[in-house]
C-alpha cells in the first residue's frame, strides 16, 4: 500500500487578553474515493505475482498470486493554531485520510470460475481490514489527544511537535493494520481455497 503524508498549519493571532490554551479538538475525515474497491483484470498471474513480490504484498513463496488488494492513500494533518506574542496553542486538528483502491484478479480467471469468486471474497476481506482497522487506528490516536492542551513557546516548537506527531501517526496506523492483513493471509485461508477450488488449482498447476 502506498502512503503519502502532508501537514498544514493555519495560524490566527489574538490581541488584548492573555491567551490560555484549551483542550484540542480532533476531527477525523475518512474519505474512500470509491465506496467499494472495483475488481480489475489488467494483468496475468505471472505479472501479478511479480508485482506482489516487488511491493512486499506476497509471502507465498513460489506460488502464483491469483488476486491482490491494492490501496494508495494520503493522510493530511491539518492544524489550526492561535497565538499571541508569547505562546502558540493548537486549537483544532483534522486527520483527513483519503484513499483509492482496487482488487486485481489475474486475467486468466473468468468471473465464472471458482478461483475468481473465492479470490474476490478473500480480497474483499483485505479491503474490510484496511478500512476498519485504519479508522480504528485514527480514532485511537485522536483519543490520546482528547482533553490535552497543546501549548508551545515558539512557532518552531509547534511545527516540530506536529512533524513528530505525523510520524507517530503513520507508524501507529501501520502497526494496527499490517498485522491484521498478514494474519488474513494464513495457511488455513489457502487450505480452504484448495478445498473449495482444488480441481481448478490442480488443472492450472496452482497447488499451494
PDB file of C-alpha atoms in Angstrom:
ATOM      1  CA  UNK A   1       0.000   0.000   0.000  1.00  0.00           C
ATOM      2  CA  UNK A   2       1.395   3.405  -0.960  1.00  0.00           C
ATOM      3  CA  UNK A   3       1.097   6.036   1.763  1.00  0.00           C
ATOM      4  CA  UNK A   4       1.505   9.827   1.401  1.00  0.00           C
ATOM      5  CA  UNK A   5       1.560  12.386   4.204  1.00  0.00           C
ATOM      6  CA  UNK A   6       1.013  16.158   4.168  1.00  0.00           C
ATOM      7  CA  UNK A   7       0.979  18.688   7.001  1.00  0.00           C
ATOM      8  CA  UNK A   8      -0.637  22.133   7.092  1.00  0.00           C
ATOM      9  CA  UNK A   9      -0.831  24.906   9.695  1.00  0.00           C
ATOM     10  CA  UNK A  10      -3.401  27.687   9.891  1.00  0.00           C
ATOM     11  CA  UNK A  11      -2.351  30.401  12.352  1.00  0.00           C
ATOM     12  CA  UNK A  12      -4.619  33.032  13.962  1.00  0.00           C
ATOM     13  CA  UNK A  13      -3.324  35.932  16.045  1.00  0.00           C
ATOM     14  CA  UNK A  14      -5.096  37.135  19.185  1.00  0.00           C
ATOM     15  CA  UNK A  15      -4.853  40.601  20.719  1.00  0.00           C
ATOM     16  CA  UNK A  16      -5.622  42.047  24.120  1.00  0.00           C
ATOM     17  CA  UNK A  17      -6.452  39.260  26.598  1.00  0.00           C
ATOM     18  CA  UNK A  18      -3.770  36.779  27.648  1.00  0.00           C
ATOM     19  CA  UNK A  19      -4.058  33.581  25.669  1.00  0.00           C
ATOM     20  CA  UNK A  20      -4.897  30.378  27.534  1.00  0.00           C
ATOM     21  CA  UNK A  21      -4.685  27.108  25.631  1.00  0.00           C
ATOM     22  CA  UNK A  22      -7.806  24.957  25.629  1.00  0.00           C
ATOM     23  CA  UNK A  23      -8.041  21.184  25.087  1.00  0.00           C
ATOM     24  CA  UNK A  24      -7.505  20.397  21.425  1.00  0.00           C
ATOM     25  CA  UNK A  25     -10.422  19.244  19.310  1.00  0.00           C
ATOM     26  CA  UNK A  26      -9.614  16.462  16.829  1.00  0.00           C
ATOM     27  CA  UNK A  27     -11.786  15.648  13.798  1.00  0.00           C
ATOM     28  CA  UNK A  28     -11.373  12.598  11.565  1.00  0.00           C
ATOM     29  CA  UNK A  29     -12.291  12.697   7.881  1.00  0.00           C
ATOM     30  CA  UNK A  30     -12.261   9.214   6.337  1.00  0.00           C
ATOM     31  CA  UNK A  31     -12.732   9.507   2.585  1.00  0.00           C
ATOM     32  CA  UNK A  32     -12.594   6.489   0.288  1.00  0.00           C
ATOM     33  CA  UNK A  33     -12.693   7.612  -3.345  1.00  0.00           C
ATOM     34  CA  UNK A  34     -14.995   4.659  -4.101  1.00  0.00           C
ATOM     35  CA  UNK A  35     -17.457   3.036  -1.732  1.00  0.00           C
ATOM     36  CA  UNK A  36     -16.201  -0.386  -2.809  1.00  0.00           C
ATOM     37  CA  UNK A  37     -12.943  -1.406  -4.466  1.00  0.00           C
ATOM     38  CA  UNK A  38     -13.542  -2.163  -8.172  1.00  0.00           C
ATOM     39  CA  UNK A  39     -12.394  -5.543  -9.455  1.00  0.00           C
ATOM     40  CA  UNK A  40      -9.917  -5.320 -12.320  1.00  0.00           C
ATOM     41  CA  UNK A  41      -8.175  -7.857 -14.515  1.00  0.00           C
ATOM     42  CA  UNK A  42      -5.381  -5.795 -16.031  1.00  0.00           C
ATOM     43  CA  UNK A  43      -2.525  -8.312 -15.693  1.00  0.00           C
ATOM     44  CA  UNK A  44      -1.896 -12.043 -15.840  1.00  0.00           C
ATOM     45  CA  UNK A  45      -0.902 -14.256 -12.908  1.00  0.00           C
ATOM     46  CA  UNK A  46       2.833 -14.017 -13.649  1.00  0.00           C
ATOM     47  CA  UNK A  47       2.765 -10.210 -13.742  1.00  0.00           C
ATOM     48  CA  UNK A  48       0.590 -10.037 -10.642  1.00  0.00           C
ATOM     49  CA  UNK A  49       2.947 -12.371  -8.761  1.00  0.00           C
ATOM     50  CA  UNK A  50       5.976 -10.262  -9.727  1.00  0.00           C
ATOM     51  CA  UNK A  51       4.220  -7.070  -8.631  1.00  0.00           C
ATOM     52  CA  UNK A  52       3.179  -8.612  -5.302  1.00  0.00           C
ATOM     53  CA  UNK A  53       6.732  -9.721  -4.537  1.00  0.00           C
ATOM     54  CA  UNK A  54       8.252  -6.383  -5.554  1.00  0.00           C
ATOM     55  CA  UNK A  55       5.885  -4.462  -3.288  1.00  0.00           C
ATOM     56  CA  UNK A  56       6.144  -6.882  -0.366  1.00  0.00           C
ATOM     57  CA  UNK A  57       2.491  -7.853  -0.714  1.00  0.00           C
ATOM     58  CA  UNK A  58       3.175 -11.565  -1.092  1.00  0.00           C
ATOM     59  CA  UNK A  59       4.653 -14.033   1.375  1.00  0.00           C
ATOM     60  CA  UNK A  60       3.595 -17.067  -0.602  1.00  0.00           C
ATOM     61  CA  UNK A  61       6.962 -18.416  -1.648  1.00  0.00           C
ATOM     62  CA  UNK A  62       6.970 -19.984  -5.117  1.00  0.00           C
ATOM     63  CA  UNK A  63       3.190 -19.945  -5.532  1.00  0.00           C
ATOM     64  CA  UNK A  64       1.389 -17.751  -8.018  1.00  0.00           C
ATOM     65  CA  UNK A  65      -0.632 -14.747  -6.889  1.00  0.00           C
ATOM     66  CA  UNK A  66      -4.179 -15.039  -8.167  1.00  0.00           C
ATOM     67  CA  UNK A  67      -5.554 -11.869  -6.553  1.00  0.00           C
ATOM     68  CA  UNK A  68      -4.313  -8.751  -4.789  1.00  0.00           C
ATOM     69  CA  UNK A  69      -5.924  -5.877  -2.872  1.00  0.00           C
ATOM     70  CA  UNK A  70      -4.158  -2.601  -3.672  1.00  0.00           C
ATOM     71  CA  UNK A  71      -4.605   0.739  -1.915  1.00  0.00           C
ATOM     72  CA  UNK A  72      -2.960   4.130  -2.350  1.00  0.00           C
ATOM     73  CA  UNK A  73      -3.680   6.523   0.499  1.00  0.00           C
ATOM     74  CA  UNK A  74      -2.990  10.084   1.590  1.00  0.00           C
ATOM     75  CA  UNK A  75      -3.018  11.376   5.148  1.00  0.00           C
ATOM     76  CA  UNK A  76      -3.315  15.110   5.789  1.00  0.00           C
ATOM     77  CA  UNK A  77      -2.810  16.554   9.272  1.00  0.00           C
ATOM     78  CA  UNK A  78      -4.389  19.991   9.353  1.00  0.00           C
ATOM     79  CA  UNK A  79      -3.793  22.086  12.477  1.00  0.00           C
ATOM     80  CA  UNK A  80      -5.398  25.360  13.468  1.00  0.00           C
ATOM     81  CA  UNK A  81      -3.114  27.406  15.741  1.00  0.00           C
ATOM     82  CA  UNK A  82      -3.942  30.502  17.779  1.00  0.00           C
ATOM     83  CA  UNK A  83      -1.139  32.698  19.084  1.00  0.00           C
ATOM     84  CA  UNK A  84      -0.298  35.836  20.956  1.00  0.00           C
ATOM     85  CA  UNK A  85       3.076  37.496  21.430  1.00  0.00           C
ATOM     86  CA  UNK A  86       4.358  34.699  23.676  1.00  0.00           C
ATOM     87  CA  UNK A  87       2.632  31.335  23.135  1.00  0.00           C
ATOM     88  CA  UNK A  88       1.059  29.166  20.477  1.00  0.00           C
ATOM     89  CA  UNK A  89      -1.892  26.840  21.045  1.00  0.00           C
ATOM     90  CA  UNK A  90      -3.005  24.072  18.714  1.00  0.00           C
ATOM     91  CA  UNK A  91      -6.746  24.613  18.936  1.00  0.00           C
ATOM     92  CA  UNK A  92      -8.088  22.163  16.350  1.00  0.00           C
ATOM     93  CA  UNK A  93      -6.684  19.260  14.363  1.00  0.00           C
ATOM     94  CA  UNK A  94      -8.148  17.407  11.397  1.00  0.00           C
ATOM     95  CA  UNK A  95      -6.910  13.976  10.345  1.00  0.00           C
ATOM     96  CA  UNK A  96      -8.018  13.652   6.723  1.00  0.00           C
ATOM     97  CA  UNK A  97      -7.451  10.143   5.334  1.00  0.00           C
ATOM     98  CA  UNK A  98      -8.342   9.557   1.678  1.00  0.00           C
ATOM     99  CA  UNK A  99      -7.572   6.517  -0.418  1.00  0.00           C
ATOM    100  CA  UNK A 100      -8.038   4.901  -3.797  1.00  0.00           C
ATOM    101  CA  UNK A 101      -8.187   1.119  -4.005  1.00  0.00           C
ATOM    102  CA  UNK A 102      -8.804  -1.810  -6.328  1.00  0.00           C
ATOM    103  CA  UNK A 103      -8.834  -5.587  -6.357  1.00  0.00           C
ATOM    104  CA  UNK A 104      -6.720  -7.190  -9.063  1.00  0.00           C
ATOM    105  CA  UNK A 105      -7.617 -10.710 -10.220  1.00  0.00           C
ATOM    106  CA  UNK A 106      -5.312 -12.437 -12.705  1.00  0.00           C
ATOM    107  CA  UNK A 107      -6.939 -12.197 -16.113  1.00  0.00           C
ATOM    108  CA  UNK A 108      -6.643 -15.954 -16.752  1.00  0.00           C
ATOM    109  CA  UNK A 109      -9.613 -16.479 -14.423  1.00  0.00           C
ATOM    110  CA  UNK A 110     -13.067 -15.731 -15.800  1.00  0.00           C
ATOM    111  CA  UNK A 111     -15.740 -14.472 -13.383  1.00  0.00           C
ATOM    112  CA  UNK A 112     -17.488 -17.826 -13.785  1.00  0.00           C
ATOM    113  CA  UNK A 113     -14.575 -19.745 -12.228  1.00  0.00           C
ATOM    114  CA  UNK A 114     -14.347 -20.894  -8.642  1.00  0.00           C
ATOM    115  CA  UNK A 115     -10.911 -19.278  -8.218  1.00  0.00           C
ATOM    116  CA  UNK A 116     -12.218 -15.894  -9.349  1.00  0.00           C
ATOM    117  CA  UNK A 117     -15.192 -15.967  -6.979  1.00  0.00           C
ATOM    118  CA  UNK A 118     -13.285 -17.216  -3.935  1.00  0.00           C
ATOM    119  CA  UNK A 119     -10.358 -14.873  -4.533  1.00  0.00           C
ATOM    120  CA  UNK A 120     -12.678 -11.866  -4.697  1.00  0.00           C
ATOM    121  CA  UNK A 121     -14.167 -12.946  -1.349  1.00  0.00           C
ATOM    122  CA  UNK A 122     -10.654 -13.203   0.125  1.00  0.00           C
ATOM    123  CA  UNK A 123      -9.582  -9.788  -1.209  1.00  0.00           C
ATOM    124  CA  UNK A 124     -12.822  -8.164  -0.024  1.00  0.00           C
ATOM    125  CA  UNK A 125     -11.782  -9.161   3.483  1.00  0.00           C
ATOM    126  CA  UNK A 126      -8.442  -7.388   2.943  1.00  0.00           C
ATOM    127  CA  UNK A 127     -10.476  -4.351   1.878  1.00  0.00           C
ATOM    128  CA  UNK A 128     -12.571  -4.522   5.068  1.00  0.00           C
ATOM    129  CA  UNK A 129      -9.470  -4.906   7.248  1.00  0.00           C
ATOM    130  CA  UNK A 130      -7.828  -1.893   5.613  1.00  0.00           C
ATOM    131  CA  UNK A 131     -10.833   0.343   6.205  1.00  0.00           C
ATOM    132  CA  UNK A 132     -11.955  -0.874   9.632  1.00  0.00           C
ATOM    133  CA  UNK A 133      -8.528  -1.022  11.243  1.00  0.00           C
ATOM    134  CA  UNK A 134      -7.257   2.212   9.696  1.00  0.00           C
ATOM    135  CA  UNK A 135     -10.289   4.058  11.047  1.00  0.00           C
ATOM    136  CA  UNK A 136      -9.841   2.402  14.449  1.00  0.00           C
ATOM    137  CA  UNK A 137      -6.158   3.419  14.471  1.00  0.00           C
ATOM    138  CA  UNK A 138      -7.041   7.043  13.661  1.00  0.00           C
ATOM    139  CA  UNK A 139      -9.701   7.125  16.370  1.00  0.00           C
ATOM    140  CA  UNK A 140      -7.331   5.604  18.915  1.00  0.00           C
ATOM    141  CA  UNK A 141      -4.637   8.166  18.119  1.00  0.00           C
ATOM    142  CA  UNK A 142      -7.152  11.023  18.313  1.00  0.00           C
ATOM    143  CA  UNK A 143      -8.423   9.765  21.670  1.00  0.00           C
ATOM    144  CA  UNK A 144      -4.917  10.092  23.097  1.00  0.00           C
ATOM    145  CA  UNK A 145      -5.122  13.858  22.484  1.00  0.00           C
ATOM    146  CA  UNK A 146      -8.586  14.313  23.968  1.00  0.00           C
ATOM    147  CA  UNK A 147      -8.610  16.809  26.857  1.00  0.00           C
ATOM    148  CA  UNK A 148      -4.971  17.755  26.269  1.00  0.00           C
ATOM    149  CA  UNK A 149      -3.964  21.393  25.880  1.00  0.00           C
ATOM    150  CA  UNK A 150      -1.136  21.752  23.366  1.00  0.00           C
ATOM    151  CA  UNK A 151       0.872  24.863  24.245  1.00  0.00           C
ATOM    152  CA  UNK A 152       4.195  25.929  22.729  1.00  0.00           C
ATOM    153  CA  UNK A 153       6.512  28.865  23.361  1.00  0.00           C
ATOM    154  CA  UNK A 154       7.507  29.495  19.736  1.00  0.00           C
ATOM    155  CA  UNK A 155       6.457  28.613  16.180  1.00  0.00           C
ATOM    156  CA  UNK A 156       9.284  26.102  15.687  1.00  0.00           C
ATOM    157  CA  UNK A 157       8.248  24.103  18.756  1.00  0.00           C
ATOM    158  CA  UNK A 158       4.695  23.787  17.413  1.00  0.00           C
ATOM    159  CA  UNK A 159       5.911  22.768  13.942  1.00  0.00           C
ATOM    160  CA  UNK A 160       8.375  20.261  15.401  1.00  0.00           C
ATOM    161  CA  UNK A 161       5.653  18.682  17.538  1.00  0.00           C
ATOM    162  CA  UNK A 162       3.372  18.286  14.534  1.00  0.00           C
ATOM    163  CA  UNK A 163       6.153  16.767  12.418  1.00  0.00           C
ATOM    164  CA  UNK A 164       6.867  14.228  15.164  1.00  0.00           C
ATOM    165  CA  UNK A 165       3.144  13.569  15.642  1.00  0.00           C
ATOM    166  CA  UNK A 166       2.606  12.804  11.942  1.00  0.00           C
ATOM    167  CA  UNK A 167       5.441  10.243  12.041  1.00  0.00           C
ATOM    168  CA  UNK A 168       3.947   8.642  15.144  1.00  0.00           C
ATOM    169  CA  UNK A 169       0.529   8.542  13.474  1.00  0.00           C
ATOM    170  CA  UNK A 170       1.943   6.900  10.346  1.00  0.00           C
ATOM    171  CA  UNK A 171       3.696   4.242  12.444  1.00  0.00           C
ATOM    172  CA  UNK A 172       0.594   3.750  14.599  1.00  0.00           C
ATOM    173  CA  UNK A 173      -1.652   3.076  11.585  1.00  0.00           C
ATOM    174  CA  UNK A 174       0.815   0.568  10.121  1.00  0.00           C
ATOM    175  CA  UNK A 175       1.245  -1.184  13.488  1.00  0.00           C
ATOM    176  CA  UNK A 176      -2.519  -1.671  13.751  1.00  0.00           C
ATOM    177  CA  UNK A 177      -3.349  -2.563  10.135  1.00  0.00           C
ATOM    178  CA  UNK A 178      -0.402  -4.611   8.865  1.00  0.00           C
ATOM    179  CA  UNK A 179      -0.585  -7.494  11.399  1.00  0.00           C
ATOM    180  CA  UNK A 180      -4.277  -7.943  10.616  1.00  0.00           C
ATOM    181  CA  UNK A 181      -3.589  -8.093   6.877  1.00  0.00           C
ATOM    182  CA  UNK A 182      -0.799 -10.616   7.398  1.00  0.00           C
ATOM    183  CA  UNK A 183      -2.973 -12.747   9.680  1.00  0.00           C
ATOM    184  CA  UNK A 184      -5.661 -12.945   6.994  1.00  0.00           C
ATOM    185  CA  UNK A 185      -3.131 -14.479   4.572  1.00  0.00           C
ATOM    186  CA  UNK A 186      -2.893 -17.540   6.777  1.00  0.00           C
ATOM    187  CA  UNK A 187      -2.104 -21.116   5.692  1.00  0.00           C
ATOM    188  CA  UNK A 188      -5.651 -22.029   6.735  1.00  0.00           C
ATOM    189  CA  UNK A 189      -7.064 -19.491   4.290  1.00  0.00           C
ATOM    190  CA  UNK A 190      -5.180 -21.055   1.397  1.00  0.00           C
ATOM    191  CA  UNK A 191      -6.034 -24.561   2.530  1.00  0.00           C
ATOM    192  CA  UNK A 192      -9.690 -23.511   2.337  1.00  0.00           C
ATOM    193  CA  UNK A 193      -9.156 -22.235  -1.189  1.00  0.00           C
ATOM    194  CA  UNK A 194      -7.612 -25.573  -2.084  1.00  0.00           C
ATOM    195  CA  UNK A 195     -10.581 -27.471  -0.697  1.00  0.00           C
ATOM    196  CA  UNK A 196     -13.148 -25.340  -2.491  1.00  0.00           C
ATOM    197  CA  UNK A 197     -11.352 -24.856  -5.811  1.00  0.00           C
ATOM    198  CA  UNK A 198      -8.876 -27.730  -5.787  1.00  0.00           C
ATOM    199  CA  UNK A 199      -9.982 -29.066  -9.167  1.00  0.00           C
ATOM    200  CA  UNK A 200      -9.148 -25.766 -10.892  1.00  0.00           C
ATOM    201  CA  UNK A 201      -5.890 -25.339  -8.987  1.00  0.00           C
ATOM    202  CA  UNK A 202      -4.679 -28.810  -9.970  1.00  0.00           C
ATOM    203  CA  UNK A 203      -5.652 -28.223 -13.582  1.00  0.00           C
ATOM    204  CA  UNK A 204      -3.779 -24.907 -13.684  1.00  0.00           C
ATOM    205  CA  UNK A 205      -0.793 -26.097 -11.648  1.00  0.00           C
ATOM    206  CA  UNK A 206      -1.549 -23.713  -8.766  1.00  0.00           C
ATOM    207  CA  UNK A 207      -1.430 -26.184  -5.901  1.00  0.00           C
ATOM    208  CA  UNK A 208      -0.234 -24.274  -2.839  1.00  0.00           C
TER     209      UNK A 208
END
